[in-house]
Coordinates of N, CA and C in Angstrom, one line a residue:
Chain T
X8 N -24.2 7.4 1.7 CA -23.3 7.4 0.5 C -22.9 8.8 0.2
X9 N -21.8 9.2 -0.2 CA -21.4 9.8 -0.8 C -22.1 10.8 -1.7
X10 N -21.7 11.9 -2.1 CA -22.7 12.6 -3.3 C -22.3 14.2 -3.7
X11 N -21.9 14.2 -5.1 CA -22.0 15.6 -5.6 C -22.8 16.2 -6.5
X12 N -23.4 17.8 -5.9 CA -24.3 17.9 -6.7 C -23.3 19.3 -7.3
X13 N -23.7 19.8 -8.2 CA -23.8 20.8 -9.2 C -25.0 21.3 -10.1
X14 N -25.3 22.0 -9.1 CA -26.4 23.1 -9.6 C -26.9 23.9 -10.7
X15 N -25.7 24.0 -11.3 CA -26.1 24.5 -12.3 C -25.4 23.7 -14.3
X16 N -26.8 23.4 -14.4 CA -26.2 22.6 -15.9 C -25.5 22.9 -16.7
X17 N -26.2 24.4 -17.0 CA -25.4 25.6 -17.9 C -25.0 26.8 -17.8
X18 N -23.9 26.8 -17.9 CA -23.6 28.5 -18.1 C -23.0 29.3 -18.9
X19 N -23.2 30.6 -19.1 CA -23.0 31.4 -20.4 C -22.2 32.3 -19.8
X20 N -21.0 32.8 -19.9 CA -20.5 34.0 -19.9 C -20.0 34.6 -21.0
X21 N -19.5 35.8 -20.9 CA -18.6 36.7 -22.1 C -17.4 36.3 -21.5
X22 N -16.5 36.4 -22.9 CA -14.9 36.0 -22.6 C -14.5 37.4 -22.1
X23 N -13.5 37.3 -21.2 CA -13.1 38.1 -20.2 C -14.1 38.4 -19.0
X24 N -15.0 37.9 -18.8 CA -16.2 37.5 -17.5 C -15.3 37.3 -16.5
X25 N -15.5 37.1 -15.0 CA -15.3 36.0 -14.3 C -16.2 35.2 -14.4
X26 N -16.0 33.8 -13.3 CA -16.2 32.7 -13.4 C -16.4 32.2 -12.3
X27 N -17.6 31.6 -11.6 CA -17.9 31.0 -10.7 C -18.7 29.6 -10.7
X28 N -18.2 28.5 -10.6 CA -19.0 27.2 -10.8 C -19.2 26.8 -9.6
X29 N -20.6 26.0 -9.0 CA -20.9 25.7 -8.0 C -20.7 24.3 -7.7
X30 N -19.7 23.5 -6.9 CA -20.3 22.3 -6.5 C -20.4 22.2 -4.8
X31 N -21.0 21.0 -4.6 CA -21.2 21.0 -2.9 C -21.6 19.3 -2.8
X32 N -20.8 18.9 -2.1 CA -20.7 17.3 -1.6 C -21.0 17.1 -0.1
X33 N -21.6 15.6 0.1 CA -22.2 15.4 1.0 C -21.5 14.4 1.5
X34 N -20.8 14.5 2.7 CA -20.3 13.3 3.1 C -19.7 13.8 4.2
X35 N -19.5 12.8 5.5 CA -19.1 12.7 6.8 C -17.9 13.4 6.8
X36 N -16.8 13.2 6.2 CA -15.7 13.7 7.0 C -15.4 14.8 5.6
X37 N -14.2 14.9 5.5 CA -13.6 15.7 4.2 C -13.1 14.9 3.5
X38 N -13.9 14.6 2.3 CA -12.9 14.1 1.0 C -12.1 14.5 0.8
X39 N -12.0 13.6 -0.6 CA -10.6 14.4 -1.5 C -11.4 15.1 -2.7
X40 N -11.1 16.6 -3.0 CA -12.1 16.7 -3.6 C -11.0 17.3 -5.0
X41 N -12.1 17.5 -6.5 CA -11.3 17.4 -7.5 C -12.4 18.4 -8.6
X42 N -11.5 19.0 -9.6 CA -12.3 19.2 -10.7 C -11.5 19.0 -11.9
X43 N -12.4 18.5 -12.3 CA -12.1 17.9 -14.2 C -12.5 19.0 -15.3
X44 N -12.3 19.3 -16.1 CA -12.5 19.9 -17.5 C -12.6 18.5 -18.4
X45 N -14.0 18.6 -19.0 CA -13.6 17.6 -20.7 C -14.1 18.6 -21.6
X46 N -13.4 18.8 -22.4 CA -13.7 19.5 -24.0 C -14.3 18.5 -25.0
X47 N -14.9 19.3 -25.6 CA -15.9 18.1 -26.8 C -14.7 16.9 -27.0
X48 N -15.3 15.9 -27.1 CA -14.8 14.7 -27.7 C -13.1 14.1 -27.1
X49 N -13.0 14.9 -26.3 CA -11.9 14.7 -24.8 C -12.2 13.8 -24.2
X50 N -10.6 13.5 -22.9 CA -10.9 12.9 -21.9 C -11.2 13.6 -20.9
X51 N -11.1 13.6 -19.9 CA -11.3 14.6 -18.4 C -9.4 14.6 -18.2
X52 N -9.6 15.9 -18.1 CA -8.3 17.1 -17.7 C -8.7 17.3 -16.4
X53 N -7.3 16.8 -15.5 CA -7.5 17.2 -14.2 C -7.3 18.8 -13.7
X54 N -7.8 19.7 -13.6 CA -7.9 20.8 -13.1 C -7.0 21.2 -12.1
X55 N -7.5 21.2 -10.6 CA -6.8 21.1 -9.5 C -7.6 19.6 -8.5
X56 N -6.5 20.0 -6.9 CA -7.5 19.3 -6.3 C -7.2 19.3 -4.8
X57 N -7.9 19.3 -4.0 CA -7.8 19.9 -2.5 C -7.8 18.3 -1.7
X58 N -6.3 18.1 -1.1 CA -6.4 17.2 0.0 C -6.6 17.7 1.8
X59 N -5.8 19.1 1.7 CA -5.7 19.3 3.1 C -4.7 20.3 3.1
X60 N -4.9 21.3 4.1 CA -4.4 22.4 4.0 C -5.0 23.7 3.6
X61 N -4.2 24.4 3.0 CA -4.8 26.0 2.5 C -5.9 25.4 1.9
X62 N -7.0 26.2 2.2 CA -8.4 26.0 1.8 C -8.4 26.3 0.0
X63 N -8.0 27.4 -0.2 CA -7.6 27.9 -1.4 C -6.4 27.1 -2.9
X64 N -7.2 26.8 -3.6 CA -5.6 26.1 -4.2 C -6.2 26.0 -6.1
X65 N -4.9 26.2 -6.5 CA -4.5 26.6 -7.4 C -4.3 25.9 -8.6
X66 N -4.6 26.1 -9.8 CA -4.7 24.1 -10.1 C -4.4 25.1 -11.8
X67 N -4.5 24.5 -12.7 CA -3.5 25.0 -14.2 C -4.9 25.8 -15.2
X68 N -4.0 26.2 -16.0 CA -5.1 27.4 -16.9 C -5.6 28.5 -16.3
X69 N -4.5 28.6 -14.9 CA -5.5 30.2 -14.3 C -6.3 29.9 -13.7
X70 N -7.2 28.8 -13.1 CA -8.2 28.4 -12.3 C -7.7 28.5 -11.1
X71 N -8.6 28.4 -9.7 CA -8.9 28.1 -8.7 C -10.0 27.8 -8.0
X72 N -9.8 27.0 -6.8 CA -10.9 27.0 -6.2 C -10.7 27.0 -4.9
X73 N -12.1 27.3 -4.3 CA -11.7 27.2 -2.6 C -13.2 26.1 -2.0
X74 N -12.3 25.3 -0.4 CA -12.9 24.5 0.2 C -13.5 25.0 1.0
X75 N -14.5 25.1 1.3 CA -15.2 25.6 2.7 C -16.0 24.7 3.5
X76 N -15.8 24.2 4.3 CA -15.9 23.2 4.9 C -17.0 23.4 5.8
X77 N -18.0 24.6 6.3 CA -19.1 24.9 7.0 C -20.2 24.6 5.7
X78 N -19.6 24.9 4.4 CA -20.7 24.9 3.8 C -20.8 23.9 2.9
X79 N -19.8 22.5 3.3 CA -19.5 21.3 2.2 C -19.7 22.1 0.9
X80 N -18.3 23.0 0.2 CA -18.5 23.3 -0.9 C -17.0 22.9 -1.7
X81 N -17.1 23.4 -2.7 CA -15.7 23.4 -3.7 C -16.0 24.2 -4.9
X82 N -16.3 25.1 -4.8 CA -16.1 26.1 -6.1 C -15.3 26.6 -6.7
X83 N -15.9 26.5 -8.2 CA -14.3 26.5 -9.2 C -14.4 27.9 -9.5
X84 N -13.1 28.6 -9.4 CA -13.4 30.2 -10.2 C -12.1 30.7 -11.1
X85 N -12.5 31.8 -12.3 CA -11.5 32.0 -13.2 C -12.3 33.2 -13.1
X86 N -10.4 34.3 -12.7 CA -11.3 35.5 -12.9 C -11.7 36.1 -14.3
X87 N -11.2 35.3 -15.5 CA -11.1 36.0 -16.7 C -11.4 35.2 -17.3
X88 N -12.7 34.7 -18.3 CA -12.3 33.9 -19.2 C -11.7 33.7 -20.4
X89 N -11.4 32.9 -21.0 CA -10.9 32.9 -22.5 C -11.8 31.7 -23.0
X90 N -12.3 31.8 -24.3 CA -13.3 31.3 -25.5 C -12.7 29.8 -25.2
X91 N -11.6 29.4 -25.3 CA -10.7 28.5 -25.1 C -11.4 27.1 -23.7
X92 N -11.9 27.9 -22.9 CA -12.7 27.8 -21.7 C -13.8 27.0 -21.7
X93 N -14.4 27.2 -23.1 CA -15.8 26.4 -23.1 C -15.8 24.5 -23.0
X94 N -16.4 24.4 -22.5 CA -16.4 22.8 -22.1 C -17.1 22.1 -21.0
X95 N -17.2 21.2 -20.2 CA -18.1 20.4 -19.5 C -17.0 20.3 -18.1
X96 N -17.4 20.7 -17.0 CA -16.4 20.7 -15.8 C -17.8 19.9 -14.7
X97 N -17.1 19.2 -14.0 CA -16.9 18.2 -13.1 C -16.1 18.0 -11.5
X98 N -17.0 18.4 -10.8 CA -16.3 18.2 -9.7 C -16.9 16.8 -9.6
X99 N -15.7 15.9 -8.5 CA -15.2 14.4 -8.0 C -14.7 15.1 -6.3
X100 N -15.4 13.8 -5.7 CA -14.8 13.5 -4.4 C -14.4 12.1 -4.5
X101 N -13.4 11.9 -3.4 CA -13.1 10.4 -3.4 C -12.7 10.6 -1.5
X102 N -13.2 8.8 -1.4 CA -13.3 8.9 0.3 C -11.9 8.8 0.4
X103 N -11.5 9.0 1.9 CA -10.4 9.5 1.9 C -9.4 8.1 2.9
X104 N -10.1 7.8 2.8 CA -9.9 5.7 3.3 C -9.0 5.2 1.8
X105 N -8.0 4.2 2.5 CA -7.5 3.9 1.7 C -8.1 2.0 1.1
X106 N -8.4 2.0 0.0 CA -9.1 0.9 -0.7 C -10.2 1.3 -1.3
X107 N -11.0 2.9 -1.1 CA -12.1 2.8 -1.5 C -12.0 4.4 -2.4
X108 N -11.6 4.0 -3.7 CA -10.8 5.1 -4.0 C -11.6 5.6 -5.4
X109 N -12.7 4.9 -5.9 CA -13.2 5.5 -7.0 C -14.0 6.7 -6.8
X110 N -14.0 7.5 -8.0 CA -14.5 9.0 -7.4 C -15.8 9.2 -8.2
X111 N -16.5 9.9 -7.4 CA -18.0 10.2 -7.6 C -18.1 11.4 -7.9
X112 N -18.8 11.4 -9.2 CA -18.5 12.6 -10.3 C -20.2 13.0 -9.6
X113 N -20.1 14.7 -10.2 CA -21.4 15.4 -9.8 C -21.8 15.7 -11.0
X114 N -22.6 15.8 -11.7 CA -23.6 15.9 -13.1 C -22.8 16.7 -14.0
X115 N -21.8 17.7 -14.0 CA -21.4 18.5 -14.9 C -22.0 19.6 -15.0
X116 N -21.6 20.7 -15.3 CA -21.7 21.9 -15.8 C -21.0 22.4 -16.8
X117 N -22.1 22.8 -18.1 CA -21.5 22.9 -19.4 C -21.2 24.3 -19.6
X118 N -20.1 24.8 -19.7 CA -19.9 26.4 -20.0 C -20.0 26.5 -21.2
X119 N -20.3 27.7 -21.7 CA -20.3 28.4 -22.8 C -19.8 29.8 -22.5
X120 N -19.4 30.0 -23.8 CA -18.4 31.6 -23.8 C -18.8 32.0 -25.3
X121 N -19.3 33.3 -25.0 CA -19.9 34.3 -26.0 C -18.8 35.4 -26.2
X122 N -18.5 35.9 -27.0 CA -17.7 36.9 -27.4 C -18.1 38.4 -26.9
Chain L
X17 N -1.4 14.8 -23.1 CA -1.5 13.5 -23.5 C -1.3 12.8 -21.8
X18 N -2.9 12.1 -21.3 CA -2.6 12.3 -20.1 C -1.8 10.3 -19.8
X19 N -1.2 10.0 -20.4 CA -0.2 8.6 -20.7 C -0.8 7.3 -20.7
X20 N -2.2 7.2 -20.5 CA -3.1 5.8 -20.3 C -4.0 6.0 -21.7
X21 N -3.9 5.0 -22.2 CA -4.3 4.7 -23.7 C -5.3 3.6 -23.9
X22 N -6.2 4.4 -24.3 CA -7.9 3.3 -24.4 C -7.7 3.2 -26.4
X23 N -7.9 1.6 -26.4 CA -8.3 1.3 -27.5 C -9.4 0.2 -27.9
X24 N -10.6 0.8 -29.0 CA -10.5 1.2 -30.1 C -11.1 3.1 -29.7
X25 N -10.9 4.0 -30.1 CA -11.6 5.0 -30.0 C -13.1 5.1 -30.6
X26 N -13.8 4.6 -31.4 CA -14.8 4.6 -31.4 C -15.2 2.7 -31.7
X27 N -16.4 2.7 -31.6 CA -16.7 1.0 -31.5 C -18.6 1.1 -32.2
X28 N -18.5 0.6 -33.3 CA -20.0 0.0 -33.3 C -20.4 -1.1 -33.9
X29 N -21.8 -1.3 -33.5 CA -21.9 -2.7 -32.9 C -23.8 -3.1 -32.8
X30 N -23.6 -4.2 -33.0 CA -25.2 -4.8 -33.2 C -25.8 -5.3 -31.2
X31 N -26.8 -4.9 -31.4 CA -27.3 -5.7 -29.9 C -27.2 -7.5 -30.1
X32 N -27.4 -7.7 -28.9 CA -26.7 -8.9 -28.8 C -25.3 -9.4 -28.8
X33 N -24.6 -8.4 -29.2 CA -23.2 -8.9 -29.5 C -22.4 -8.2 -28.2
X34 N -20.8 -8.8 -28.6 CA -19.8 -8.7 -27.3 C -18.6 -7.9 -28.3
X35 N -18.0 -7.1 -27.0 CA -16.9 -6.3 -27.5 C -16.2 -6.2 -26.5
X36 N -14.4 -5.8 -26.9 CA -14.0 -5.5 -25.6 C -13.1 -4.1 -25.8
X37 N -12.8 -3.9 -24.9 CA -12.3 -2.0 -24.8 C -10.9 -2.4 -23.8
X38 N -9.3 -1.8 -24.2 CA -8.7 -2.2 -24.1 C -8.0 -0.6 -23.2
X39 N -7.2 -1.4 -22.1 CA -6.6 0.0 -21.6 C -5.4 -0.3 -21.3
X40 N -4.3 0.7 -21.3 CA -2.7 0.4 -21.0 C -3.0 1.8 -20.4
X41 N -2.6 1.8 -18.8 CA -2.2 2.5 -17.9 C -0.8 3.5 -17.6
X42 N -0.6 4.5 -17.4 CA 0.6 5.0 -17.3 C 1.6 4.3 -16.6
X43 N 2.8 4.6 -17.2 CA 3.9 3.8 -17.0 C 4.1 3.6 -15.1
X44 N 3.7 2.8 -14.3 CA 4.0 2.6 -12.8 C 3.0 2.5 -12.1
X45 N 1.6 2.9 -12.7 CA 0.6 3.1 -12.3 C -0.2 1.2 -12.1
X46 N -0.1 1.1 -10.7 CA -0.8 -0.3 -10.2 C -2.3 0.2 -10.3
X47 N -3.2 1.3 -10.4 CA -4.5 1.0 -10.4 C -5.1 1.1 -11.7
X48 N -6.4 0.5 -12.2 CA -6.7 1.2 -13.3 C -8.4 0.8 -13.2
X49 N -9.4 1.9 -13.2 CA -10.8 2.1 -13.1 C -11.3 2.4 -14.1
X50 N -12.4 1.9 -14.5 CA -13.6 2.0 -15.6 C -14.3 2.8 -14.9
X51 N -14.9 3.8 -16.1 CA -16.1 4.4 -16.0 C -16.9 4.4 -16.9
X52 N -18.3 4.8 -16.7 CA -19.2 4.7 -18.3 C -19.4 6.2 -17.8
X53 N -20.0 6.6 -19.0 CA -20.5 8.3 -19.1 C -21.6 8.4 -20.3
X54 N -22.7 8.1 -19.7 CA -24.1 8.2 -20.2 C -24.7 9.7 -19.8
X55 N -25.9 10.0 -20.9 CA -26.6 11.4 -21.1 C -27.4 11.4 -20.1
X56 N -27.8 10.2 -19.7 CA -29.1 9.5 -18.6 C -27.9 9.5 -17.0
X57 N -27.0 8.6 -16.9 CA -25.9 8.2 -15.5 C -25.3 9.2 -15.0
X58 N -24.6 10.0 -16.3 CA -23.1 10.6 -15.8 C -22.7 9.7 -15.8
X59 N -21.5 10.4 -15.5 CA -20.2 9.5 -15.6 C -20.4 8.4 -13.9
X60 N -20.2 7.2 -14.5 CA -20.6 6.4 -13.1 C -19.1 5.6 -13.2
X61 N -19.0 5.0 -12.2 CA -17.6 4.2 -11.8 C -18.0 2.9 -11.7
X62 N -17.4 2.5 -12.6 CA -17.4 0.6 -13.0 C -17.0 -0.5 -12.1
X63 N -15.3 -0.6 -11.9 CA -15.1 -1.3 -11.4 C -13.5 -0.7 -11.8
X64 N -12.7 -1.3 -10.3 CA -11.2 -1.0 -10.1 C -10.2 -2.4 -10.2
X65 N -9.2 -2.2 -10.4 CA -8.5 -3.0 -10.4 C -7.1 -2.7 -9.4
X66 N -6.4 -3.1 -8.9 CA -5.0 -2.8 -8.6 C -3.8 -4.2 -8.9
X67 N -2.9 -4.3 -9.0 CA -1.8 -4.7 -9.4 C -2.6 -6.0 -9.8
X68 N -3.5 -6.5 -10.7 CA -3.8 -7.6 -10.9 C -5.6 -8.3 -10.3
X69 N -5.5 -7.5 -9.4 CA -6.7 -8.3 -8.0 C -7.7 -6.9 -8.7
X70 N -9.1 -7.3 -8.5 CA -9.9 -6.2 -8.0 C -10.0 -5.9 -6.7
X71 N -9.8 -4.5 -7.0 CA -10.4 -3.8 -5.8 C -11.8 -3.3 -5.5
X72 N -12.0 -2.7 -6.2 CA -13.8 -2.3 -5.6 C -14.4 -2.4 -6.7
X73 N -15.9 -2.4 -6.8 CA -16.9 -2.9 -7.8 C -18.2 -1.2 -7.5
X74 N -18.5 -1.2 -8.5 CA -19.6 -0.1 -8.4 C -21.0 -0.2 -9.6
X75 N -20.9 0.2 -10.0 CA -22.2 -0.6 -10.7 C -22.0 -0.9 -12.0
X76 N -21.8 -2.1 -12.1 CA -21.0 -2.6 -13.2 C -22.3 -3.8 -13.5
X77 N -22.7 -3.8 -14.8 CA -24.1 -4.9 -15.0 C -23.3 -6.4 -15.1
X78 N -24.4 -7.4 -14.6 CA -23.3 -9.1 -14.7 C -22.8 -9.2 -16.1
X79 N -23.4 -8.4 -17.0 CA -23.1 -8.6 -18.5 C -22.1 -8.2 -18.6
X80 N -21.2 -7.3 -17.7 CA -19.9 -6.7 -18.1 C -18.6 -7.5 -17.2
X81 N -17.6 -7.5 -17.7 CA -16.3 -7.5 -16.6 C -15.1 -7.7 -17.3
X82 N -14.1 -7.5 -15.9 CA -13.3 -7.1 -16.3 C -12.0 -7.8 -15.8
X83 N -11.0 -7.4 -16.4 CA -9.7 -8.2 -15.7 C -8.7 -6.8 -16.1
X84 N -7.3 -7.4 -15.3 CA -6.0 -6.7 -15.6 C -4.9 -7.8 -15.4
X85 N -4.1 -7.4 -16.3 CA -3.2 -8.7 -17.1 C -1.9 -8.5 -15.7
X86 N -0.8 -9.4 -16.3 CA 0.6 -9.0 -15.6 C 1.0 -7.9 -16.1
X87 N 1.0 -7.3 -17.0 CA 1.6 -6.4 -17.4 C 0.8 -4.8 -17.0
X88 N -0.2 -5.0 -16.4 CA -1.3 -3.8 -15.7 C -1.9 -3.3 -16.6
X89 N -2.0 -3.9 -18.2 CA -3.3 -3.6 -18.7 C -4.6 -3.7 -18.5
X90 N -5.2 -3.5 -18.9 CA -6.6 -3.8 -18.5 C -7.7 -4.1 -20.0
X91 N -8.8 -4.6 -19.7 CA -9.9 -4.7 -20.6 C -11.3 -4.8 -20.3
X92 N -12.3 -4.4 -20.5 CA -13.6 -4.5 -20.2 C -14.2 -5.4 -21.1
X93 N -14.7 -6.0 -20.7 CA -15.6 -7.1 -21.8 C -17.4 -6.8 -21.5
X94 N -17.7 -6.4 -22.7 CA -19.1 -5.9 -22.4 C -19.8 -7.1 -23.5
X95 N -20.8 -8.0 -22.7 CA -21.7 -9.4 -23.7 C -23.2 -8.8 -23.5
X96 N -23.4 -9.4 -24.7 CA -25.2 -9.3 -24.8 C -25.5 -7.6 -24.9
X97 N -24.7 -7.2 -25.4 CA -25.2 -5.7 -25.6 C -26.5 -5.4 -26.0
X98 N -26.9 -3.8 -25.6 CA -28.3 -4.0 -25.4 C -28.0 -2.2 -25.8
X99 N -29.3 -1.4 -26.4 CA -29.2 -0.6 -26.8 C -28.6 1.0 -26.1
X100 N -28.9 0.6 -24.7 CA -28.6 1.6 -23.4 C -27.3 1.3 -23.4
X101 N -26.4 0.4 -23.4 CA -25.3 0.4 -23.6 C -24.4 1.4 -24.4
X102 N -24.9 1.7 -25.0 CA -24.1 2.9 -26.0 C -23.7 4.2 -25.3
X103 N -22.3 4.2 -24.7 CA -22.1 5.4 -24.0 C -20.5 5.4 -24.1
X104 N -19.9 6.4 -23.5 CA -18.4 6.7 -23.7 C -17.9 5.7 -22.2
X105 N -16.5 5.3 -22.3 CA -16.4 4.3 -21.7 C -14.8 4.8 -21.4
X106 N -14.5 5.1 -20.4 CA -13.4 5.7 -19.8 C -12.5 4.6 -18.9
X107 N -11.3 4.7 -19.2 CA -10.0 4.5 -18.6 C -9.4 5.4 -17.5
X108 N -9.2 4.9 -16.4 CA -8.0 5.9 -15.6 C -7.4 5.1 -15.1
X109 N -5.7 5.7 -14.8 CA -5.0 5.1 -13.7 C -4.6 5.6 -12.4
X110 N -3.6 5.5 -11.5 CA -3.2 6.1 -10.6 C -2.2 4.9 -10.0
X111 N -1.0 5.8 -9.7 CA -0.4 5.3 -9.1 C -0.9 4.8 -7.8
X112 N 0.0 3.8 -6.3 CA 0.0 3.6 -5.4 C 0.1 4.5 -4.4
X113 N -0.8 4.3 -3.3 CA -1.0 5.1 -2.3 C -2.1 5.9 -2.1
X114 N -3.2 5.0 -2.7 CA -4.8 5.5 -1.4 C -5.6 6.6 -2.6
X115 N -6.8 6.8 -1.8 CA -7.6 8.3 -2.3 C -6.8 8.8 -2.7
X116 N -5.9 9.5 -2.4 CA -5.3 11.0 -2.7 C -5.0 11.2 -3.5
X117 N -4.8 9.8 -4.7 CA -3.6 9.9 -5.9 C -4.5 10.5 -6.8
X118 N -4.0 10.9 -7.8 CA -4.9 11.6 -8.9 C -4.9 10.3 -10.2
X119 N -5.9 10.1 -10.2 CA -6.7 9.6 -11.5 C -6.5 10.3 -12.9
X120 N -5.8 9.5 -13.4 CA -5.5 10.4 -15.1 C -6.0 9.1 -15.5
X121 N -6.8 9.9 -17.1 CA -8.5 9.8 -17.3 C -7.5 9.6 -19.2
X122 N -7.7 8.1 -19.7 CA -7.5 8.2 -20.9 C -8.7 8.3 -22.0
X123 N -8.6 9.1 -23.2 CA -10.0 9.8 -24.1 C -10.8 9.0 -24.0
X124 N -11.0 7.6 -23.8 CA -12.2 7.0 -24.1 C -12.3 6.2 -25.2
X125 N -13.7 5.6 -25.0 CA -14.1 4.6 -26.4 C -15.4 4.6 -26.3
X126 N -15.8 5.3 -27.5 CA -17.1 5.3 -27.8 C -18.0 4.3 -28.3
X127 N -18.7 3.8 -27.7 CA -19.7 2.8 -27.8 C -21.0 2.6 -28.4
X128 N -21.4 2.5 -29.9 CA -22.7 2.5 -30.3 C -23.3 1.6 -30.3
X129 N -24.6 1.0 -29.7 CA -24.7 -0.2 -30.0 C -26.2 0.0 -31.1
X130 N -26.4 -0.7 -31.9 CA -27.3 -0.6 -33.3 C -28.5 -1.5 -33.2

């Protein structure tokens, strides 16, 4: 089965920091892989999301992330933060078969941003 | 405003009892998926629907289910509630055409059960 982990539950940076969130999925071929933002009492904000192609991709609020595929990863990065930032992020894969299309969320990582 | 609308936004409620949680999907959008999002689960995946029919099942308790109308709304019917039940209960849709489509995720309905 399927599976994403994220390593890290919490994290703290200063605003204007960079930004590095870890996820890494386990599964046979290449997903579809994805990261969400939910802010307190939100829904999940799609981020970006990597089907194929440039490893590297670009997704809204100044985020990115890159695929690396020796090391089943997907890491989300912002070189700057803004306070605006703080929230619970989520990387999702989904198999890449068509019918089997619900996505398997990895535990969250809750940021925090300190002044 | 990501266009799929969960209603009631928050919900509470005695054990034993039954409730249902109601979703309207973005306008074209044939799929629409339940999730729950517990402190204990994460967010886990319910059950799918597409143009009417289910499509896949995930861990969804016999106490719960679900349908989607002609019109591609949808609703979850949660019976016999039980205290663990009390968690955020998410809506998404997606258009047609496989994995790849993106899942837009409506706020939720918060679930207390008492």
């Amino acid at each position: 089965a399927q599976s994403v982990t994220q390593p890290d539950i919490h994290i703290t940076v200063s605003e204007g920091a960079s930004l590095e969130l870890r996820c890494n999925y386990s599964y046979g071929a290449t997903p579809y892989l994805f990261w969400y933002v939910q802010s307190p009492g939100q829904g999940l904000q799609l981020l970006l999301k990597y089907f194929s192609g440039d490893t590297l991709v670009q997704g809204i609020k100044g985020f990115e992330a890159e695929f690396k595929r020796s090391q089943s990863s997907f890491n989300l990065r912002k070189p700057s933060v803004h306070w605006s930032d703080a929230a619970e992020y989520f990387c999702a894969v989904v198999r890449s078969n068509f019918g089997n299309e619900k996505l398997t969320f990895g535990t969250g990582t809750r940021l925090t941003i300190i002044p | 405003d990501s266009g799929v609308t969960q209603t009631p936004k928050h919900l509470i409620t005695a054990t034993g009892q039954r409730v249902t949680l109601r979703c309207s999907p973005r306008s074209g959008d044939l799929s629409v998926y339940w999730y729950q999002q517990s402190l204990d689960q994460g967010l886990q995946f319910l059950i799918q629907y597409y143009n009417g029919e289910e499509r896949a099942k995930g861990n969804i308790l016999e106490r719960f289910s679900a349908q989607q109308f002609p019109d591609l709304h949808s609703e979850l019917n949660l019976s016999s509630l039980e205290l663990g039940d009390s968690a955020l209960y998410f809506c998404a849709s997606s258009p047609p055409g496989g994995g790849g489509n993106i899942q837009y995720f409506g706020a939720g309905t918060r679930l207390s059960v008492l």
